[in-house]
PDB file of C-alpha atoms in Angstrom:
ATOM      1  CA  UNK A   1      54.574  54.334 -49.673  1.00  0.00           C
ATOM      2  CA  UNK A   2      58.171  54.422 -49.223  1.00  0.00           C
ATOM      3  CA  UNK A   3      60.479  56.744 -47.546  1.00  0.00           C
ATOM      4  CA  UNK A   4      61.544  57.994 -51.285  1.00  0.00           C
ATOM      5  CA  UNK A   5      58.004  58.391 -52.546  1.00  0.00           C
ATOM      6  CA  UNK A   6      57.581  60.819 -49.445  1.00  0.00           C
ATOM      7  CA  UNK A   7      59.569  63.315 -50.574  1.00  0.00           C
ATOM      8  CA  UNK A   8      58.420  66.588 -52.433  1.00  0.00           C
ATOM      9  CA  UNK A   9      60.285  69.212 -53.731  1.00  0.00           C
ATOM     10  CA  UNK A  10      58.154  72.527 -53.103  1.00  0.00           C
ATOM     11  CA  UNK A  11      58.915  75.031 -55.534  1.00  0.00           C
ATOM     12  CA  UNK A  12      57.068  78.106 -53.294  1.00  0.00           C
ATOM     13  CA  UNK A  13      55.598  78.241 -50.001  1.00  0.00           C
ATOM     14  CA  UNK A  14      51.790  78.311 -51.414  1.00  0.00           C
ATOM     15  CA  UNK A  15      52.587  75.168 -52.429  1.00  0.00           C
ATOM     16  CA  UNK A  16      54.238  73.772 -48.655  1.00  0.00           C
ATOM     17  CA  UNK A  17      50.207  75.959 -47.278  1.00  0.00           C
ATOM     18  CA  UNK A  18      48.577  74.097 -49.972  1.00  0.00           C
ATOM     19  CA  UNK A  19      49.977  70.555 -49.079  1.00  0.00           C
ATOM     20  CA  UNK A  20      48.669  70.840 -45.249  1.00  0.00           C
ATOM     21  CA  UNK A  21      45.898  69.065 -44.889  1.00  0.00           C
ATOM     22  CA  UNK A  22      47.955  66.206 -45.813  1.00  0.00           C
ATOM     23  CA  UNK A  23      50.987  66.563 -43.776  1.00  0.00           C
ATOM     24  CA  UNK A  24      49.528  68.258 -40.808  1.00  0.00           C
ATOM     25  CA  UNK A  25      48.892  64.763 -39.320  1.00  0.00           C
ATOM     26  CA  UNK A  26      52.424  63.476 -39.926  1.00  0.00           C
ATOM     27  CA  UNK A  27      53.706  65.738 -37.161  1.00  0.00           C
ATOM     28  CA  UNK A  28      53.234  66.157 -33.384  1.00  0.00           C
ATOM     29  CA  UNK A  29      53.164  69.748 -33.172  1.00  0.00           C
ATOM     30  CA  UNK A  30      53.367  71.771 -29.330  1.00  0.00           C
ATOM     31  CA  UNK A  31      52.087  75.137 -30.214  1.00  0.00           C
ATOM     32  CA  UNK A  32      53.289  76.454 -26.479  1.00  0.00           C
ATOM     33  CA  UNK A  33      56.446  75.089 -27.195  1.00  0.00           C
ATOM     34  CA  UNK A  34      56.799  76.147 -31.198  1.00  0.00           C
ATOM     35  CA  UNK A  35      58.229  72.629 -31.809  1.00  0.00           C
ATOM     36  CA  UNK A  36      57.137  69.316 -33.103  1.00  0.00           C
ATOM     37  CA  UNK A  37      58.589  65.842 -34.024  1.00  0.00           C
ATOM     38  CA  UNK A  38      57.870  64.375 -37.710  1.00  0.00           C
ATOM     39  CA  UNK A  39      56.595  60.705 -37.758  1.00  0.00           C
ATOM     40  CA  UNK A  40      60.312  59.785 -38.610  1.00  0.00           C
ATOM     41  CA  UNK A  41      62.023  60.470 -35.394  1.00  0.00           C
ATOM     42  CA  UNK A  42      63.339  64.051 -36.419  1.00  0.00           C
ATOM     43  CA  UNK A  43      62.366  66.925 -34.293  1.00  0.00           C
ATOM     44  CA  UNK A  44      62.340  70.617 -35.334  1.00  0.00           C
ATOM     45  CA  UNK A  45      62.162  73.735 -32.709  1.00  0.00           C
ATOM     46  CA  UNK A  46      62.016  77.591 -33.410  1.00  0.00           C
ATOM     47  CA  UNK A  47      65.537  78.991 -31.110  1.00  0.00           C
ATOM     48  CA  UNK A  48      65.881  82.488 -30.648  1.00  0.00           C
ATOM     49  CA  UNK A  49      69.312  83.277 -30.570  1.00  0.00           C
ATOM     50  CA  UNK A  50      71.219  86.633 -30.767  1.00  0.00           C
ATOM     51  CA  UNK A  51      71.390  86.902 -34.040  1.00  0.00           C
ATOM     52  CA  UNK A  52      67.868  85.860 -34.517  1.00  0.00           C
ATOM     53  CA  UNK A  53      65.473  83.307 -35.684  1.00  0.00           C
ATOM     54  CA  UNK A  54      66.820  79.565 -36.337  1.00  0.00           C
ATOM     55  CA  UNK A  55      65.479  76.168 -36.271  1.00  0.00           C
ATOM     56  CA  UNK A  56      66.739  73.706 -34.396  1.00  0.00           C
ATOM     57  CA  UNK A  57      67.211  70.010 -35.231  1.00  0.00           C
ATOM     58  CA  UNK A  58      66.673  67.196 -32.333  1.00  0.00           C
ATOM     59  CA  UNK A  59      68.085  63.520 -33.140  1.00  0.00           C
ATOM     60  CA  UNK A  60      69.310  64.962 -36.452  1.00  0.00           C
ATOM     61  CA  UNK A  61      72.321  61.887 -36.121  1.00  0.00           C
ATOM     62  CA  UNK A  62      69.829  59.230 -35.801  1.00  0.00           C
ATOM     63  CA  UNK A  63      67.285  60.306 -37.862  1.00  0.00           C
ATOM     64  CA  UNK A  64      70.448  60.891 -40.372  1.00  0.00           C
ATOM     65  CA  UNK A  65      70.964  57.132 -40.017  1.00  0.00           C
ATOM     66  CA  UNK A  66      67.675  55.551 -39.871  1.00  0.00           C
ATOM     67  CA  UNK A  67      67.067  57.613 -43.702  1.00  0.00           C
ATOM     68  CA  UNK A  68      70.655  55.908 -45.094  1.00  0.00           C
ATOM     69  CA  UNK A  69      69.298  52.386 -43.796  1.00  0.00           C
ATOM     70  CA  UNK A  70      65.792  53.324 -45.580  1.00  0.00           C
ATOM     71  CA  UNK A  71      68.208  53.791 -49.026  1.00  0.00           C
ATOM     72  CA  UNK A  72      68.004  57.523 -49.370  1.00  0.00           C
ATOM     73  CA  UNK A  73      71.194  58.958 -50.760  1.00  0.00           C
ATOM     74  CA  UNK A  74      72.665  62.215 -49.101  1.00  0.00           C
ATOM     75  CA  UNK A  75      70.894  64.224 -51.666  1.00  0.00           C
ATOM     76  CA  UNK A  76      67.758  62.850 -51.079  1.00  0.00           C
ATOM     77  CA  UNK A  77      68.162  63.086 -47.112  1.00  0.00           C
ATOM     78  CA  UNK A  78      68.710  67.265 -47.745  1.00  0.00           C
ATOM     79  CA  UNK A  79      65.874  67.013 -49.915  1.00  0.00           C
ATOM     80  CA  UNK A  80      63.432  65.363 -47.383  1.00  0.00           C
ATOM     81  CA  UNK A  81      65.434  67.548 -44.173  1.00  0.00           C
ATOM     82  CA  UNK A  82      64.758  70.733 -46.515  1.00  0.00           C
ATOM     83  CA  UNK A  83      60.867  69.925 -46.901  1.00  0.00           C
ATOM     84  CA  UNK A  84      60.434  69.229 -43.234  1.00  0.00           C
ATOM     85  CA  UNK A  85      61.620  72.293 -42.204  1.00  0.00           C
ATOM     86  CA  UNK A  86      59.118  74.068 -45.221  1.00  0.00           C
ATOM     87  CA  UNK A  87      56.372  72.077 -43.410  1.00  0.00           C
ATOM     88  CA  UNK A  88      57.427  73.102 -40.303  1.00  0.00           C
ATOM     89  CA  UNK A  89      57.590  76.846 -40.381  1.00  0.00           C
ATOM     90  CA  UNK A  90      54.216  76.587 -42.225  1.00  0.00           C
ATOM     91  CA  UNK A  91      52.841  74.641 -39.478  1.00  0.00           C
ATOM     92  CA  UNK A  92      54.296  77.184 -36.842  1.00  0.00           C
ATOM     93  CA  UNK A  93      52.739  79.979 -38.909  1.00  0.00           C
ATOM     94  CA  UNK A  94      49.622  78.261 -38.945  1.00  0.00           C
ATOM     95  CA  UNK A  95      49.384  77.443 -35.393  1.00  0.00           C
ATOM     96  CA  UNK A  96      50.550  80.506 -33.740  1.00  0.00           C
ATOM     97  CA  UNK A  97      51.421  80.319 -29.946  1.00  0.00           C
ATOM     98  CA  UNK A  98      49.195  83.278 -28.186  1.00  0.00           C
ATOM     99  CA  UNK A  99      50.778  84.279 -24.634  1.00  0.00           C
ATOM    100  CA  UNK A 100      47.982  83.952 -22.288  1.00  0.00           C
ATOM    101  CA  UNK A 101      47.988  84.658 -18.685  1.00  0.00           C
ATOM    102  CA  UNK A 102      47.963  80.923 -16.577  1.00  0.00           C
ATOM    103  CA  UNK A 103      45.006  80.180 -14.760  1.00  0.00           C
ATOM    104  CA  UNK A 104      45.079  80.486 -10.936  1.00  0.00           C
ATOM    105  CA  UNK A 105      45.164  76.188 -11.043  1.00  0.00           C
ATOM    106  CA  UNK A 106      48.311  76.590 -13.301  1.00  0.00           C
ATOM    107  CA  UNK A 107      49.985  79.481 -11.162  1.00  0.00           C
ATOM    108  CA  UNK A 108      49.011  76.905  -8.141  1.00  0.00           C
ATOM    109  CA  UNK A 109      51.014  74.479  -9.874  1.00  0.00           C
ATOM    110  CA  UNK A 110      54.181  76.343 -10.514  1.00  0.00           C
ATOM    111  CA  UNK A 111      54.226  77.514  -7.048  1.00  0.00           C
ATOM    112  CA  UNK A 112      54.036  73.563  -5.854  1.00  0.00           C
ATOM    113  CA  UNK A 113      56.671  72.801  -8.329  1.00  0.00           C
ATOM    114  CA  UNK A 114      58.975  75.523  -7.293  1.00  0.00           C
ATOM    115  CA  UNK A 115      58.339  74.295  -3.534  1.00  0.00           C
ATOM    116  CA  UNK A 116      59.204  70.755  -4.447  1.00  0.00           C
ATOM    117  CA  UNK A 117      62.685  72.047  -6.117  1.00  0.00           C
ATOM    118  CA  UNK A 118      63.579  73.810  -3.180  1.00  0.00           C
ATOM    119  CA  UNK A 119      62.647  71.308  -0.859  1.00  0.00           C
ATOM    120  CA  UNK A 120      64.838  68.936  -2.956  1.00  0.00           C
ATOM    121  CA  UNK A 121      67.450  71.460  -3.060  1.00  0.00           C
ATOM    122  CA  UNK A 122      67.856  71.977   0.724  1.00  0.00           C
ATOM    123  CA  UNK A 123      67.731  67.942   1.541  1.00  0.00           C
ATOM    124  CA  UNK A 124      70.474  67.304  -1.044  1.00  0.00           C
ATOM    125  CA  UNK A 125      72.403  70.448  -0.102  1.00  0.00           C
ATOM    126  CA  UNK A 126      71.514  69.466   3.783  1.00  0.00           C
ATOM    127  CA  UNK A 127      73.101  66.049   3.153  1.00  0.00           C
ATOM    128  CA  UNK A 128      76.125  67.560   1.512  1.00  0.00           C
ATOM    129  CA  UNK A 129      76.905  69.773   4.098  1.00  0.00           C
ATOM    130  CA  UNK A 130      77.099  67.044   6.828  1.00  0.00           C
ATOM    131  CA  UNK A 131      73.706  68.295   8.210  1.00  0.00           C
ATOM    132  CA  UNK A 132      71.980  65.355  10.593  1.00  0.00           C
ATOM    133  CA  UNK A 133      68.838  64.208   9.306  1.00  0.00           C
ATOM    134  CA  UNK A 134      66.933  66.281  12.289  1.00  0.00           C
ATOM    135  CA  UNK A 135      68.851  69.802  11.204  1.00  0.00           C
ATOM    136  CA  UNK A 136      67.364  69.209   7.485  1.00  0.00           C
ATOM    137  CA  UNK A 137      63.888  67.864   9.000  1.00  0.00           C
ATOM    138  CA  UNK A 138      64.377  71.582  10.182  1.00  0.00           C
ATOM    139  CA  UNK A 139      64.730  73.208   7.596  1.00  0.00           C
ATOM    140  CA  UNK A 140      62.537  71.805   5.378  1.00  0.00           C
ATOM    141  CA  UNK A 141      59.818  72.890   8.015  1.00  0.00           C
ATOM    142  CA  UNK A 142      61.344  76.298   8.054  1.00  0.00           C
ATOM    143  CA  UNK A 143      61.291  76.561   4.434  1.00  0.00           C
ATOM    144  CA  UNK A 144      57.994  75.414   4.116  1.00  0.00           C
ATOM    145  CA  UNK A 145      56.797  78.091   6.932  1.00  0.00           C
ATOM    146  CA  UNK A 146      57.809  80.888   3.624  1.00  0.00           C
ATOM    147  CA  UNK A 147      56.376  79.101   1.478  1.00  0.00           C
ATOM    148  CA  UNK A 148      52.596  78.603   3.340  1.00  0.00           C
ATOM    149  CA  UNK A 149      53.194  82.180   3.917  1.00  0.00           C
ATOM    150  CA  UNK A 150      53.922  83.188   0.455  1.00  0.00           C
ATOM    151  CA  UNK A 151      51.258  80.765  -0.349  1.00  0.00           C
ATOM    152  CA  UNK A 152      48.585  82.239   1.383  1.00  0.00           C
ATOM    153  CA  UNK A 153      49.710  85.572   0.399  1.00  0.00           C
ATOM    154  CA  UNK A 154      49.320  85.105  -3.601  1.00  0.00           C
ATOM    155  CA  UNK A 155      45.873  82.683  -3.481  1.00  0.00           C
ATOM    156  CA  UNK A 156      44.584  83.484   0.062  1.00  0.00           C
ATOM    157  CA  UNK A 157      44.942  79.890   1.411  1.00  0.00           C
ATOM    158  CA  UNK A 158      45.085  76.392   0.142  1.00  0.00           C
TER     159      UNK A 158
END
């Protein structure tokens, strides 16, 4: 099927819910993330921004390009850009994110990422500052003192 043939012009949303089934598995869909990336390259995100909900369009340019090199006119590429983003919002409403609380593995995690970025933070930071590699070696040890502390504090021990 070509890139043309793809291309449907929903007159209604029951129509975008009705056509799921078979467009669900032309997208990559992160429900934690609310965004997902069609099979052509484009990617789609739900933004909150002040003045509230709007999508959000990754590698429009490309995407933009790689449709004129398939043949499609500008008025077909809004056509095709206008159902993806009906498919998408249907998607989104049909996969709902649900805030959960993180397990105690995932809050480990976080805590072992945020020690790794400040560890990284203080050697790069040490290096600009002139430190010698034994006053960083220092510090790192220091900072890693706070963080077994806070560590042991939050999960009771490694």
């Amino acid at each position: 099927m070509s890139i043309k043939e793809e291309i449907r012009n929903y007159q209604s949303k029951e129509e975008v819910e009705k056509d799921y089934e078979r467009y669900k598995e032309e997208w990559r869909y992160n429900v934690e993330e609310e965004s997902g990336v069609h099979k052509t390259g484009i990617g789609l995100r739900k933004v909150y921004l002040g003045d509230g909900l709007k999508m959000e369009y990754r590698g429009y340019d490309e995407w933009h390009k790689k449709m004129r090199n398939e043949g499609l006119t500008d008025g077909e590429i809004g056509a095709y850009l206008r159902m993806l983003k009906n498919q998408f919002i249907v998607m989104n409403e049909m996969n709902p994110y649900e805030e959960r609380e993180p397990t105690e593995e995932e809050r480990k995690k976080d805590f072992e990422d945020w020690r790794k970025r400040h560890t990284a933070f203080v050697i790069k930071y040490g290096h600009l500052n002139g430190k010698s590699e034994e006053e960083i070696k220092q510090s790192v040890k220091e900072l890693n003192k706070v963080f077994d502390r806070e560590f042991k504090e939050k999960f009771g021990g490694r």
